[in-house]
Short mmCIF file of C-alpha atoms in Angstrom, two decimals:
data_model
loop_
_atom_site.label_atom_id
_atom_site.label_comp_id
_atom_site.label_asym_id
_atom_site.label_seq_id
_atom_site.Cartn_x
_atom_site.Cartn_y
_atom_site.Cartn_z
CA MET C 26 77.89 168.33 83.06
CA LEU C 27 79.65 165.17 84.14
CA GLN C 28 81.22 164.71 80.72
CA GLN C 29 82.48 168.48 80.81
CA LEU C 30 83.85 167.75 84.25
CA GLU C 31 85.66 164.74 83.03
CA SER C 32 87.26 166.79 80.12
CA VAL C 33 88.37 169.43 82.52
CA LYS C 34 89.85 166.76 84.80
CA SER C 35 91.66 165.01 81.99
CA GLN C 36 92.99 168.41 80.71
CA TRP C 37 94.05 170.10 83.93
CA GLY C 38 93.92 167.30 86.58
CA GLY C 39 96.95 166.22 88.43
CA LYS C 40 98.69 169.61 88.09
CA SER C 41 97.45 171.14 91.43
CA GLN C 42 96.26 169.59 94.55
CA VAL C 43 93.98 172.73 95.09
CA ILE C 44 92.32 172.35 91.74
CA ASP C 45 92.17 168.57 91.96
CA ARG C 46 90.35 168.81 95.34
CA TRP C 47 87.88 171.51 93.99
CA LEU C 48 87.05 169.29 90.87
CA LEU C 49 86.39 166.33 93.20
CA ASP C 50 84.12 168.38 95.26
CA ARG C 51 82.42 169.35 91.94
CA GLN C 52 81.99 165.77 91.07
CA ALA C 53 80.55 164.92 94.35
CA LEU C 54 78.09 167.73 94.05
CA LEU C 55 77.16 166.64 90.54
CA VAL C 56 76.63 163.02 91.71
CA SER C 57 74.38 164.47 94.60
CA TYR C 58 72.43 166.65 92.11
CA CYS C 59 71.77 163.48 89.82
CA GLU C 60 70.64 161.48 92.68
CA LEU C 61 68.41 164.30 93.87
CA ALA C 62 66.97 164.83 90.41
CA GLY C 63 66.17 161.07 90.22
CA ILE C 64 68.36 160.62 87.22
CA ASN C 65 68.55 156.88 86.48
CA LYS C 66 65.63 156.20 88.83
CA GLN C 67 62.18 155.10 88.22
CA SER C 68 60.68 156.93 91.08
CA GLU C 69 58.85 160.17 90.59
CA CYS C 70 58.32 161.23 94.13
CA LEU C 71 59.86 164.04 95.78
CA PRO C 72 63.29 163.26 97.57
CA ASP C 73 62.99 163.28 101.41
CA ALA C 74 63.92 166.35 103.44
CA ASP C 75 67.20 164.84 104.55
CA GLU C 76 68.44 164.26 100.96
CA ILE C 77 67.46 167.83 100.00
CA ALA C 78 69.11 169.41 103.09
CA ASN C 79 72.28 167.30 102.40
CA PHE C 80 72.45 168.47 98.81
CA CYS C 81 72.00 171.97 99.91
CA GLY C 82 74.71 171.71 102.37
CA ALA C 83 77.03 170.35 99.75
CA LEU C 84 75.95 173.10 97.32
CA LEU C 85 76.91 175.80 100.03
CA ASP C 86 80.15 174.21 100.76
CA TYR C 87 81.10 174.13 97.01
CA LEU C 88 80.00 177.75 96.51
CA SER C 89 81.91 178.85 99.53
CA ALA C 90 85.13 177.13 98.41
CA GLY C 91 85.00 178.83 95.17
CA HIS C 92 84.36 182.30 96.46
CA PHE C 93 86.44 182.15 99.55
CA GLU C 94 89.25 179.95 98.79
CA VAL C 95 89.83 178.99 95.12
CA PHE C 96 88.94 182.03 92.99
CA ASP C 97 91.56 184.35 94.44
CA ILE C 98 94.17 181.70 93.86
CA LEU C 99 93.25 181.32 90.21
CA VAL C 100 93.31 185.00 89.30
CA GLU C 101 96.55 187.08 89.75
CA ASN C 102 96.52 190.78 90.21
CA ASP C 103 98.01 191.42 86.83
CA SER C 104 96.13 193.18 83.96
CA GLU C 105 94.93 190.13 82.25
CA GLY C 106 93.87 188.29 85.46
CA LEU C 107 92.02 191.44 86.70
CA ALA C 108 90.27 191.84 83.40
CA LEU C 109 89.16 188.17 83.63
CA ARG C 110 88.00 188.64 87.06
CA ASP C 111 85.95 191.70 86.25
CA LYS C 112 84.44 189.72 83.27
CA LEU C 113 83.59 186.59 85.28
CA TYR C 114 82.87 187.55 88.88
CA PRO C 115 79.64 189.35 88.20
CA ARG C 116 78.32 186.34 86.25
CA LEU C 117 79.64 183.90 89.00
CA THR C 118 77.88 186.03 91.56
CA LYS C 119 74.59 185.66 89.69
CA THR C 120 74.88 181.86 89.72
CA THR C 121 75.72 182.03 93.51
CA ASP C 122 72.64 184.22 94.21
CA ALA C 123 70.48 181.74 92.12
CA ALA C 124 71.84 178.74 94.16
CA LEU C 125 71.42 180.51 97.35
CA GLU C 126 67.84 181.19 96.44
CA PHE C 127 67.33 177.47 95.82
CA ASN C 128 68.85 176.66 99.10
CA ASP C 129 66.74 179.29 100.94
CA THR C 130 63.59 177.68 99.39
CA PHE C 131 64.22 174.03 99.81
CA ALA C 132 66.89 173.35 102.65
CA GLN C 133 64.27 173.65 105.37
CA ALA C 134 60.88 171.93 105.57
CA VAL C 135 59.24 172.11 102.21
CA THR C 136 55.63 173.28 101.91
CA PRO C 137 53.35 171.55 99.61
CA GLU C 138 53.45 174.66 97.28
CA GLN C 139 57.05 174.57 97.25
CA ALA C 140 57.14 170.80 96.59
CA ALA C 141 54.96 171.36 93.45
CA GLY C 142 57.75 173.49 92.11
CA PHE C 143 60.71 171.44 93.14
CA ASP C 144 61.44 169.66 89.88
CA SER C 145 61.25 172.94 87.88
CA ALA C 146 63.50 174.83 90.37
CA LEU C 147 66.01 171.86 90.49
CA ALA C 148 66.17 171.76 86.65
CA GLN C 149 66.71 175.61 86.73
CA LEU C 150 69.58 175.08 89.27
CA GLY C 151 71.00 172.53 86.84
CA GLU C 152 71.24 175.04 84.09
CA THR C 153 72.69 177.57 86.63
CA LEU C 154 75.35 175.05 87.73
CA GLU C 155 76.13 174.20 84.21
CA GLU C 156 76.80 177.95 83.52
CA ARG C 157 78.94 178.37 86.79
CA PHE C 158 81.05 175.39 85.94
CA ALA C 159 81.81 176.81 82.58
CA LEU C 160 82.87 180.01 84.10
CA GLU C 161 84.92 178.28 86.64
CA ASP C 162 86.61 176.31 83.89
CA GLU C 163 87.61 179.59 82.18
CA LEU C 164 89.44 180.56 85.51
CA ILE C 165 91.17 177.12 85.54
CA ALA C 166 92.28 177.46 81.99
CA HIS C 167 93.65 180.99 82.60
CA VAL C 168 96.01 179.67 85.25
CA TYR C 169 97.48 176.89 83.00
CA LEU C 170 97.45 178.88 79.74
CA ASN C 171 99.37 181.59 81.53
CA LYS C 172 101.74 178.99 82.95
CA ARG C 173 101.00 179.87 86.56
CA ASP C 174 101.39 177.40 89.32
CA PRO C 175 98.23 177.52 91.60
CA GLU C 176 99.80 175.05 93.99
CA VAL C 177 98.69 176.81 97.30
CA THR C 178 97.95 174.85 100.51
CA LEU C 179 94.51 175.71 101.81
#
């Protein structure tokens, strides 16, 4: 996911402050995800509740920015933009729902039963985020391939 992000940043970065900021937020979310997943760590214990809550907060912030700030900027109300929106938004909504379910399960005090399924749920969330980022990248590409200027101050 980080390699895909770097590819998107190198291709589309620097052309819009809105998109640049969104991609930086994505990068921060991915770093937080990797830390939570214990990637590059030797420890196999569950992260502490504060780490999980902080990640869930960042996840919700990222999802909200997409749905309430960025997506509408990326898709114009022309036939091509509306068709893309109709194609991608239901799939984006499914990824949002899956991420919200993760948040609802793990953002508060985790029971021993929930803790037992944490690694599996986090791995599933990683797959969901990967799918979401690919869909978001389609929206970003749409902007630049159609020579639109998404420079809007949020």
